[in-house]
Short mmCIF file of C-alpha atoms in Angstrom, two decimals:
data_model
loop_
_atom_site.label_atom_id
_atom_site.label_comp_id
_atom_site.label_asym_id
_atom_site.label_seq_id
_atom_site.Cartn_x
_atom_site.Cartn_y
_atom_site.Cartn_z
CA UNK A 1 6.25 -13.51 -7.51
CA UNK A 2 8.25 -11.33 -5.10
CA UNK A 3 11.65 -10.35 -6.43
CA UNK A 4 14.49 -9.06 -4.20
CA UNK A 5 16.36 -6.23 -4.64
CA UNK A 6 19.66 -5.91 -2.53
CA UNK A 7 18.19 -8.61 -0.30
CA UNK A 8 15.07 -6.87 0.09
CA UNK A 9 11.56 -7.31 -1.28
CA UNK A 10 11.11 -5.08 -3.94
CA UNK A 11 7.55 -4.31 -3.18
CA UNK A 12 6.92 -1.90 -0.04
CA UNK A 13 3.29 -3.15 -0.01
CA UNK A 14 1.45 -6.09 -1.66
CA UNK A 15 -2.10 -6.96 -0.97
CA UNK A 16 -4.27 -9.83 -2.65
CA UNK A 17 -8.04 -9.70 -2.57
CA UNK A 18 -7.78 -7.46 0.88
CA UNK A 19 -11.19 -6.66 2.46
CA UNK A 20 -12.38 -4.96 5.63
CA UNK A 21 -15.83 -5.62 6.94
CA UNK A 22 -17.74 -3.66 9.76
CA UNK A 23 -20.71 -6.06 10.67
CA UNK A 24 -22.38 -6.41 7.52
CA UNK A 25 -20.82 -3.63 5.55
CA UNK A 26 -17.63 -3.89 3.38
CA UNK A 27 -15.53 -0.86 3.86
CA UNK A 28 -12.83 -2.19 1.51
CA UNK A 29 -13.30 -5.21 -0.99
CA UNK A 30 -11.10 -7.16 -3.00
CA UNK A 31 -8.30 -4.77 -2.95
CA UNK A 32 -5.23 -6.01 -4.86
CA UNK A 33 -2.53 -3.65 -5.31
CA UNK A 34 1.22 -3.44 -5.11
CA UNK A 35 3.41 -0.40 -4.33
CA UNK A 36 7.10 -0.57 -5.34
CA UNK A 37 9.83 0.58 -2.85
CA UNK A 38 10.89 4.21 -3.42
CA UNK A 39 7.63 5.21 -5.08
CA UNK A 40 5.19 7.71 -4.23
CA UNK A 41 1.67 6.65 -4.69
CA UNK A 42 -1.51 8.79 -4.81
CA UNK A 43 -4.46 6.89 -3.21
CA UNK A 44 -7.54 8.30 -4.77
CA UNK A 45 -11.33 7.53 -5.01
CA UNK A 46 -14.69 9.16 -3.51
CA UNK A 47 -15.71 9.18 -0.02
CA UNK A 48 -16.57 5.86 1.33
CA UNK A 49 -14.18 3.96 -1.33
CA UNK A 50 -12.29 2.54 1.67
CA UNK A 51 -9.07 4.74 1.32
CA UNK A 52 -8.92 5.36 5.18
CA UNK A 53 -9.66 1.46 5.78
CA UNK A 54 -6.93 0.58 3.56
CA UNK A 55 -4.27 2.79 5.21
CA UNK A 56 -5.50 1.62 8.57
CA UNK A 57 -4.89 -2.07 7.55
CA UNK A 58 -1.20 -1.07 6.44
CA UNK A 59 -0.58 0.55 9.54
CA UNK A 60 -1.92 -2.35 11.55
CA UNK A 61 -4.72 -0.41 13.13
CA UNK A 62 -7.20 -2.76 11.48
CA UNK A 63 -7.21 -6.39 10.84
CA UNK A 64 -8.06 -7.83 7.47
CA UNK A 65 -11.58 -9.56 7.26
CA UNK A 66 -10.34 -11.10 4.18
CA UNK A 67 -7.25 -11.30 1.74
CA UNK A 68 -3.76 -10.92 2.52
CA UNK A 69 -1.45 -7.91 3.16
CA UNK A 70 2.25 -7.73 3.43
CA UNK A 71 4.18 -4.50 4.18
CA UNK A 72 8.06 -4.13 4.14
CA UNK A 73 7.84 -8.29 4.23
CA UNK A 74 5.87 -8.80 7.16
CA UNK A 75 2.33 -8.71 8.20
CA UNK A 76 1.24 -5.38 9.90
CA UNK A 77 0.81 -5.46 13.67
CA UNK A 78 1.04 -3.28 16.54
CA UNK A 79 4.48 -4.46 17.42
CA UNK A 80 7.54 -2.01 17.89
CA UNK A 81 9.65 -3.61 15.26
CA UNK A 82 6.84 -3.13 12.80
CA UNK A 83 5.71 0.31 13.78
CA UNK A 84 9.20 1.75 13.97
CA UNK A 85 9.34 1.44 10.24
CA UNK A 86 6.21 2.92 9.30
CA UNK A 87 5.25 6.58 9.53
CA UNK A 88 1.59 7.38 9.55
CA UNK A 89 -0.12 11.01 9.53
CA UNK A 90 -3.83 10.42 10.15
CA UNK A 91 -6.34 12.67 8.69
CA UNK A 92 -7.07 14.75 11.63
CA UNK A 93 -3.22 15.17 12.48
CA UNK A 94 -3.31 14.04 15.95
CA UNK A 95 -1.23 16.61 17.94
CA UNK A 96 -1.72 17.67 21.46
CA UNK A 97 -2.70 21.47 21.21
CA UNK A 98 -1.44 22.53 24.56
CA UNK A 99 2.01 21.12 23.65
CA UNK A 100 4.80 22.80 21.65
CA UNK A 101 6.45 21.07 18.63
CA UNK A 102 9.46 20.80 20.80
CA UNK A 103 7.33 18.92 23.50
CA UNK A 104 6.15 16.67 20.51
CA UNK A 105 9.60 15.78 19.54
CA UNK A 106 10.55 15.02 23.12
CA UNK A 107 7.76 12.33 23.28
CA UNK A 108 8.88 10.92 19.85
CA UNK A 109 12.71 10.73 21.24
CA UNK A 110 11.28 8.60 23.95
CA UNK A 111 9.05 6.36 21.91
CA UNK A 112 11.06 5.68 18.67
CA UNK A 113 14.61 3.92 18.59
CA UNK A 114 15.43 5.54 15.18
CA UNK A 115 14.06 9.17 16.26
CA UNK A 116 16.23 11.70 14.40
CA UNK A 117 15.63 14.96 16.51
CA UNK A 118 18.22 16.87 14.86
CA UNK A 119 16.21 16.25 11.33
CA UNK A 120 12.82 17.20 12.85
CA UNK A 121 14.31 20.45 14.24
CA UNK A 122 16.05 21.27 10.95
CA UNK A 123 12.81 20.90 9.12
CA UNK A 124 10.73 23.18 11.14
CA UNK A 125 13.63 25.79 11.49
CA UNK A 126 13.90 25.95 7.68
CA UNK A 127 10.13 26.54 7.36
CA UNK A 128 10.39 29.22 10.08
CA UNK A 129 8.03 27.29 12.36
CA UNK A 130 8.50 28.14 15.90
CA UNK A 131 9.52 25.20 18.07
CA UNK A 132 8.39 26.76 21.48
CA UNK A 133 4.68 27.74 20.62
CA UNK A 134 1.78 25.66 21.64
CA UNK A 135 0.75 23.59 18.46
CA UNK A 136 -2.90 24.81 19.07
CA UNK A 137 -1.44 28.37 18.11
CA UNK A 138 -0.04 27.30 15.01
CA UNK A 139 -1.73 27.72 11.54
CA UNK A 140 -3.24 24.47 9.84
CA UNK A 141 -0.50 24.54 7.41
CA UNK A 142 2.45 24.62 10.25
CA UNK A 143 0.54 21.84 12.24
CA UNK A 144 0.59 19.71 9.11
CA UNK A 145 4.32 20.38 8.71
CA UNK A 146 4.77 19.41 12.32
CA UNK A 147 2.86 16.23 11.95
CA UNK A 148 5.23 15.44 8.78
CA UNK A 149 8.19 16.44 10.58
CA UNK A 150 7.31 13.86 13.20
CA UNK A 151 6.33 11.20 10.95
CA UNK A 152 9.48 11.57 9.16
CA UNK A 153 11.87 11.76 12.20
CA UNK A 154 11.14 8.36 12.86
CA UNK A 155 13.09 7.56 9.64
CA UNK A 156 10.32 5.37 8.32
CA UNK A 157 10.47 3.12 5.25
CA UNK A 158 7.17 3.58 4.60
CA UNK A 159 4.98 6.90 5.08
CA UNK A 160 1.18 6.60 5.03
CA UNK A 161 -0.49 9.95 4.60
CA UNK A 162 -4.26 10.22 5.01
CA UNK A 163 -5.71 13.23 3.19
CA UNK A 164 -2.64 15.34 4.29
CA UNK A 165 -3.30 18.67 2.33
CA UNK A 166 -7.07 18.51 2.38
CA UNK A 167 -7.64 21.27 4.88
CA UNK A 168 -4.91 23.57 3.85
CA UNK A 169 -5.02 26.67 1.64
CA UNK A 170 -3.15 26.39 -1.79
CA UNK A 171 0.14 27.96 -0.42
CA UNK A 172 0.31 25.74 2.56
CA UNK A 173 -0.56 22.93 0.27
CA UNK A 174 2.20 23.46 -1.93
CA UNK A 175 4.75 24.19 0.91
CA UNK A 176 3.56 20.69 2.44
CA UNK A 177 3.98 18.83 -0.97
CA UNK A 178 7.34 20.70 -1.39
CA UNK A 179 8.60 19.42 2.03
CA UNK A 180 7.28 15.83 1.07
CA UNK A 181 9.09 15.91 -2.30
CA UNK A 182 12.05 17.13 -0.60
CA UNK A 183 12.24 14.25 2.09
CA UNK A 184 11.55 11.77 -0.99
CA UNK A 185 14.61 13.14 -2.70
CA UNK A 186 16.71 13.09 0.46
CA UNK A 187 16.01 9.41 1.29
CA UNK A 188 17.35 8.53 -2.14
CA UNK A 189 14.87 5.68 -2.87
CA UNK A 190 14.63 4.37 0.77
CA UNK A 191 11.41 5.97 1.42
CA UNK A 192 8.12 4.68 0.13
CA UNK A 193 4.95 7.10 0.25
CA UNK A 194 1.22 6.41 0.03
CA UNK A 195 -1.00 9.40 0.31
CA UNK A 196 -4.71 9.66 -0.04
CA UNK A 197 -6.36 12.73 -1.42
CA UNK A 198 -9.02 14.48 -3.27
CA UNK A 199 -6.82 17.17 -5.02
CA UNK A 200 -5.84 15.37 -7.86
CA UNK A 201 -4.03 18.15 -9.93
CA UNK A 202 -1.67 18.53 -6.83
CA UNK A 203 -0.61 14.80 -6.97
CA UNK A 204 0.11 14.47 -10.60
CA UNK A 205 3.46 16.10 -9.92
CA UNK A 206 4.45 14.78 -6.39
CA UNK A 207 3.36 11.19 -7.09
CA UNK A 208 4.59 8.74 -9.76
CA UNK A 209 1.86 6.12 -9.21
CA UNK A 210 -1.74 5.99 -8.59
CA UNK A 211 -4.27 3.83 -7.23
CA UNK A 212 -8.00 4.25 -7.88
CA UNK A 213 -10.49 2.80 -5.46
CA UNK A 214 -13.94 3.08 -6.32
CA UNK A 215 -16.93 1.39 -4.47
CA UNK A 216 -14.23 -0.27 -2.44
CA UNK A 217 -12.46 -2.06 -5.51
CA UNK A 218 -9.21 -1.45 -7.03
CA UNK A 219 -9.97 0.19 -10.57
CA UNK A 220 -6.19 1.01 -11.34
CA UNK A 221 -2.69 0.78 -9.88
CA UNK A 222 -0.15 2.06 -12.06
CA UNK A 223 2.49 4.38 -13.07
CA UNK A 224 0.89 7.83 -13.53
CA UNK A 225 2.68 8.58 -16.51
CA UNK A 226 1.34 5.22 -18.09
CA UNK A 227 -2.01 6.36 -17.22
CA UNK A 228 -1.83 9.41 -18.99
CA UNK A 229 -0.32 8.16 -22.08
CA UNK A 230 -3.11 5.37 -22.31
CA UNK A 231 -6.23 7.40 -21.44
CA UNK A 232 -7.31 9.86 -24.10
CA UNK A 233 -10.70 11.62 -24.98
CA UNK A 234 -11.72 10.66 -28.50
CA UNK A 235 -14.17 13.04 -30.29
CA UNK A 236 -15.82 11.93 -33.34
CA UNK A 237 -19.01 12.04 -35.11
CA UNK A 238 -22.37 11.53 -33.37
CA UNK A 239 -23.28 7.97 -32.69
CA UNK A 240 -20.32 6.38 -34.09
CA UNK A 241 -17.54 4.34 -32.55
CA UNK A 242 -13.93 4.29 -33.79
CA UNK A 243 -13.18 1.56 -36.33
CA UNK A 244 -10.50 -0.08 -34.04
CA UNK A 245 -10.89 -2.41 -31.32
CA UNK A 246 -7.42 -1.52 -29.52
CA UNK A 247 -9.37 0.45 -26.65
CA UNK A 248 -11.74 0.00 -23.66
CA UNK A 249 -14.45 2.90 -22.97
CA UNK A 250 -14.43 4.50 -19.73
CA UNK A 251 -16.93 7.00 -19.94
CA UNK A 252 -19.21 7.77 -22.92
CA UNK A 253 -20.70 11.28 -23.58
CA UNK A 254 -22.91 12.33 -26.40
CA UNK A 255 -23.69 15.82 -27.68
CA UNK A 256 -26.27 16.83 -30.26
CA UNK A 257 -23.55 16.95 -32.69
CA UNK A 258 -20.64 14.68 -31.26
CA UNK A 259 -19.52 11.54 -29.20
CA UNK A 260 -16.83 11.81 -26.60
CA UNK A 261 -15.32 8.83 -25.49
CA UNK A 262 -12.74 8.82 -22.62
CA UNK A 263 -10.93 5.48 -23.28
CA UNK A 264 -8.09 3.43 -22.20
CA UNK A 265 -5.96 2.62 -25.28
CA UNK A 266 -4.05 -0.68 -25.16
CA UNK A 267 -1.00 0.76 -26.49
CA UNK A 268 0.05 4.40 -26.11
CA UNK A 269 0.68 4.49 -29.87
CA UNK A 270 -2.86 4.72 -31.67
CA UNK A 271 -4.15 4.99 -35.16
CA UNK A 272 -7.92 6.20 -35.10
CA UNK A 273 -8.51 7.99 -38.33
CA UNK A 274 -11.45 10.52 -38.35
CA UNK A 275 -11.23 11.09 -34.40
CA UNK A 276 -9.68 13.66 -32.88
CA UNK A 277 -7.58 12.59 -29.72
CA UNK A 278 -7.17 14.84 -26.86
CA UNK A 279 -5.04 14.46 -23.69
CA UNK A 280 -6.80 14.22 -20.44
CA UNK A 281 -5.43 15.14 -17.02
CA UNK A 282 -5.52 12.66 -14.05
CA UNK A 283 -8.58 14.46 -12.61
CA UNK A 284 -10.76 13.48 -15.62
CA UNK A 285 -9.42 10.03 -15.51
CA UNK A 286 -10.34 9.85 -11.94
CA UNK A 287 -13.64 11.17 -12.57
CA UNK A 288 -14.25 8.98 -15.44
CA UNK A 289 -13.57 5.80 -13.41
CA UNK A 290 -15.95 6.97 -10.60
CA UNK A 291 -18.49 7.67 -12.97
CA UNK A 292 -18.22 4.47 -14.82
CA UNK A 293 -18.68 2.46 -11.49
CA UNK A 294 -21.79 4.36 -10.45
CA UNK A 295 -23.46 3.90 -13.84
CA UNK A 296 -22.58 0.27 -13.96
CA UNK A 297 -23.80 -0.53 -10.45
CA UNK A 298 -26.98 0.99 -11.19
CA UNK A 299 -27.50 -1.00 -14.51
CA UNK A 300 -26.03 -4.25 -13.76
CA UNK A 301 -26.25 -4.40 -9.79
CA UNK A 302 -22.67 -5.09 -10.27
CA UNK A 303 -19.70 -2.81 -9.73
CA UNK A 304 -17.45 -4.91 -11.98
CA UNK B 1 16.56 28.16 -15.29
CA UNK B 2 13.03 28.31 -13.84
CA UNK B 3 10.87 25.42 -14.61
CA UNK B 4 6.82 25.79 -14.90
CA UNK B 5 4.86 22.63 -14.36
CA UNK B 6 1.30 23.06 -15.36
CA UNK B 7 -1.45 20.70 -13.85
CA UNK B 8 -4.44 19.70 -15.75
CA UNK B 9 -2.70 19.49 -19.28
CA UNK B 10 -2.55 15.77 -19.45
CA UNK B 11 1.28 16.12 -20.51
CA UNK B 12 3.28 14.05 -18.13
CA UNK B 13 5.59 16.45 -15.78
CA UNK B 14 8.67 14.91 -16.96
CA UNK B 15 7.73 15.71 -20.47
CA UNK B 16 6.74 19.39 -19.79
CA UNK B 17 10.47 19.63 -18.35
CA UNK B 18 12.11 17.90 -21.64
CA UNK B 19 10.03 20.46 -23.67
CA UNK B 20 11.02 23.38 -21.66
CA UNK B 21 14.81 22.92 -21.85
CA UNK B 22 14.66 22.19 -25.52
CA UNK B 23 12.31 25.19 -25.96
CA UNK B 24 14.85 27.38 -24.20
CA UNK B 25 17.79 25.92 -26.22
CA UNK B 26 15.96 26.48 -29.30
CA UNK B 27 15.33 30.12 -28.36
CA UNK B 28 18.73 30.78 -27.17
CA UNK B 29 17.89 31.08 -23.68
CA UNK B 30 20.06 28.15 -22.62
CA UNK B 31 23.44 27.91 -24.28
CA UNK B 32 26.29 25.43 -24.42
CA UNK B 33 27.96 25.25 -21.00
CA UNK B 34 25.01 26.67 -18.91
CA UNK B 35 24.26 24.46 -15.87
CA UNK B 36 20.82 23.10 -15.29
CA UNK B 37 19.44 23.15 -11.56
CA UNK B 38 20.30 20.02 -9.64
CA UNK B 39 17.45 17.46 -9.02
CA UNK B 40 16.74 18.96 -5.40
CA UNK B 41 16.57 22.56 -6.67
CA UNK B 42 13.91 21.49 -9.03
CA UNK B 43 11.91 19.64 -6.51
CA UNK B 44 12.16 22.54 -4.32
CA UNK B 45 11.16 24.96 -6.80
CA UNK B 46 7.89 22.98 -8.25
CA UNK B 47 7.37 20.50 -5.70
CA UNK B 48 7.78 17.40 -8.08
CA UNK B 49 8.72 13.82 -7.78
CA UNK B 50 12.55 13.46 -8.00
CA UNK B 51 12.18 10.57 -10.03
CA UNK B 52 10.50 12.70 -12.60
CA UNK B 53 13.25 15.03 -12.71
CA UNK B 54 15.78 12.34 -13.07
CA UNK B 55 13.76 10.90 -15.94
CA UNK B 56 13.50 14.22 -17.68
CA UNK B 57 17.30 14.81 -17.58
CA UNK B 58 18.06 11.46 -18.60
CA UNK B 59 15.78 11.76 -21.55
CA UNK B 60 17.39 15.26 -22.52
CA UNK B 61 20.90 13.36 -22.07
CA UNK B 62 19.76 10.39 -24.47
CA UNK B 63 18.81 13.05 -26.87
CA UNK B 64 22.14 14.77 -26.59
CA UNK B 65 20.82 18.24 -25.28
CA UNK B 66 22.66 18.02 -21.98
CA UNK B 67 25.53 15.89 -20.31
CA UNK B 68 25.96 15.17 -16.95
CA UNK B 69 29.67 15.81 -15.22
CA UNK B 70 30.20 13.69 -12.22
CA UNK B 71 30.25 15.71 -9.10
CA UNK B 72 29.81 18.89 -10.97
CA UNK B 73 26.39 19.20 -12.30
CA UNK B 74 24.42 18.94 -15.79
CA UNK B 75 25.37 21.14 -18.52
CA UNK B 76 23.78 21.96 -22.09
CA UNK B 77 26.13 20.34 -24.46
CA UNK B 78 27.02 21.89 -27.95
CA UNK B 79 24.20 22.23 -30.06
CA UNK B 80 23.86 21.05 -33.67
CA UNK B 81 23.50 23.96 -35.93
CA UNK B 82 19.91 23.07 -36.37
CA UNK B 83 17.76 25.29 -38.49
CA UNK B 84 19.67 28.07 -40.43
CA UNK B 85 18.91 31.61 -39.64
CA UNK B 86 17.78 31.93 -42.97
CA UNK B 87 15.29 29.11 -43.12
CA UNK B 88 14.08 30.21 -39.89
CA UNK B 89 13.43 33.84 -40.69
CA UNK B 90 11.77 32.77 -44.13
CA UNK B 91 9.38 30.33 -42.30
CA UNK B 92 8.49 33.09 -39.76
CA UNK B 93 7.91 35.66 -42.42
CA UNK B 94 5.45 33.00 -44.11
CA UNK B 95 3.79 32.47 -40.73
CA UNK B 96 3.56 36.15 -40.12
CA UNK B 97 2.00 36.70 -43.54
CA UNK B 98 -0.41 33.92 -42.90
CA UNK B 99 -1.40 35.19 -39.55
CA UNK B 100 -1.96 38.91 -41.27
CA UNK B 101 -4.41 37.00 -43.53
CA UNK B 102 -6.28 35.45 -40.62
CA UNK B 103 -6.61 38.60 -39.12
CA UNK B 104 -7.88 40.24 -42.31
CA UNK B 105 -10.61 37.58 -42.45
CA UNK B 106 -11.69 38.50 -39.00
CA UNK B 107 -10.43 35.35 -36.93
CA UNK B 108 -9.69 35.55 -33.44
CA UNK B 109 -6.78 33.94 -31.48
CA UNK B 110 -8.70 31.14 -30.74
CA UNK B 111 -10.00 30.55 -34.27
CA UNK B 112 -6.43 30.80 -35.51
CA UNK B 113 -5.34 28.15 -33.08
CA UNK B 114 -8.17 25.79 -33.88
CA UNK B 115 -7.10 25.91 -37.54
CA UNK B 116 -3.46 25.34 -36.89
CA UNK B 117 -4.08 22.53 -34.59
CA UNK B 118 -6.27 20.92 -37.44
CA UNK B 119 -3.61 21.62 -40.02
CA UNK B 120 -0.99 19.78 -37.59
CA UNK B 121 -3.48 16.83 -37.10
CA UNK B 122 -4.15 16.43 -40.63
CA UNK B 123 -0.53 16.49 -41.41
CA UNK B 124 -0.15 13.78 -38.76
CA UNK B 125 -2.87 11.74 -40.11
CA UNK B 126 -1.54 11.59 -43.65
CA UNK B 127 1.59 10.47 -42.23
CA UNK B 128 -0.11 7.63 -40.44
CA UNK B 129 -1.85 6.70 -43.56
CA UNK B 130 1.31 6.51 -45.80
CA UNK B 131 2.86 4.65 -42.86
CA UNK B 132 0.12 2.06 -42.93
CA UNK B 133 0.14 1.51 -46.72
CA UNK B 134 3.93 0.87 -46.74
#
């Protein structure tokens, strides 16, 4: 199953039936995903879908309750050799507020063998973020940039970001995503990113793949362009269904005059006479998958 | 050239870049020999995945709109004559005449757009129909 590219496993992350249980509660269930090397993946889903649990499993901060996980060809652990290839930025951006960015970089230099101090300093200088000011005195956007600079200074092969832009204003968010996109460009295929977020419209451009987790299960794990090409909104006469079986209904809405179907087409090319086909953005698609899951779990008592 | 990537359109970003370059070429805003921004410049401009830009440029190259010169950059190629100015202005006249009619009929911009898109869809629908009969 695993192909090798240049002597490396082609997938940065591969999980199979991965699950994490806390007591009797499954925070993540039956998660099967693959993340190709060099890709930038958006990890989306409602609160409690297991996004953070999954990221922690990948960092080696959690150990699986079920299933398998392989990251960069090995099992996640807290060993130095494993952690030196992983960059992780937790949701709360763990920085010492009394320390300056330069202080943080000095700690990083001591702790990481691959630490690239020049890179970290250059990044902040380009963004005009003072290196000698206490991190607690910086803006939220600047703190996020310090966190990103630290995660990237390790020269990781895999960068895991948990809700990195959630707390930022739109401008700081765009700056953060620009920094991230530049880092991906400069790494020239050697950096893989998995980033969880609620802000789907922003992710559409920076990410090339999407994973949708809902109710702790994987709903979708694929190329975003493919997702956009295959998901369409069909608008047609009330109470009717298109006369074609090359699609699967994700969400169905009825108005007094029309039927709206958000569908996944088996082929991007379609022929559905009598129906208007509209493009839908990634946010509508994700919401449809979340809604579908909720309805089905109510009616069938089963999330599948 | 400055790119604008709009979210929430359902149109993949790479296709938006392809469409914008072709549109600018058609409108004469980009001419033969003009240099397109490097991938990293586009990434910095619109916070986009570099692979998306590479894919868009590759697509434009395949369509013969641009060419890569190793170590120099990406340039707009010589464009085929395309639509003759006569035909273009004739079509534009007709469309302007039609727009005047819609105005006379009291249609607003949205209604005009709806009509236009319906006509486009009908046209496409007819083509699908003839395709499947063949």
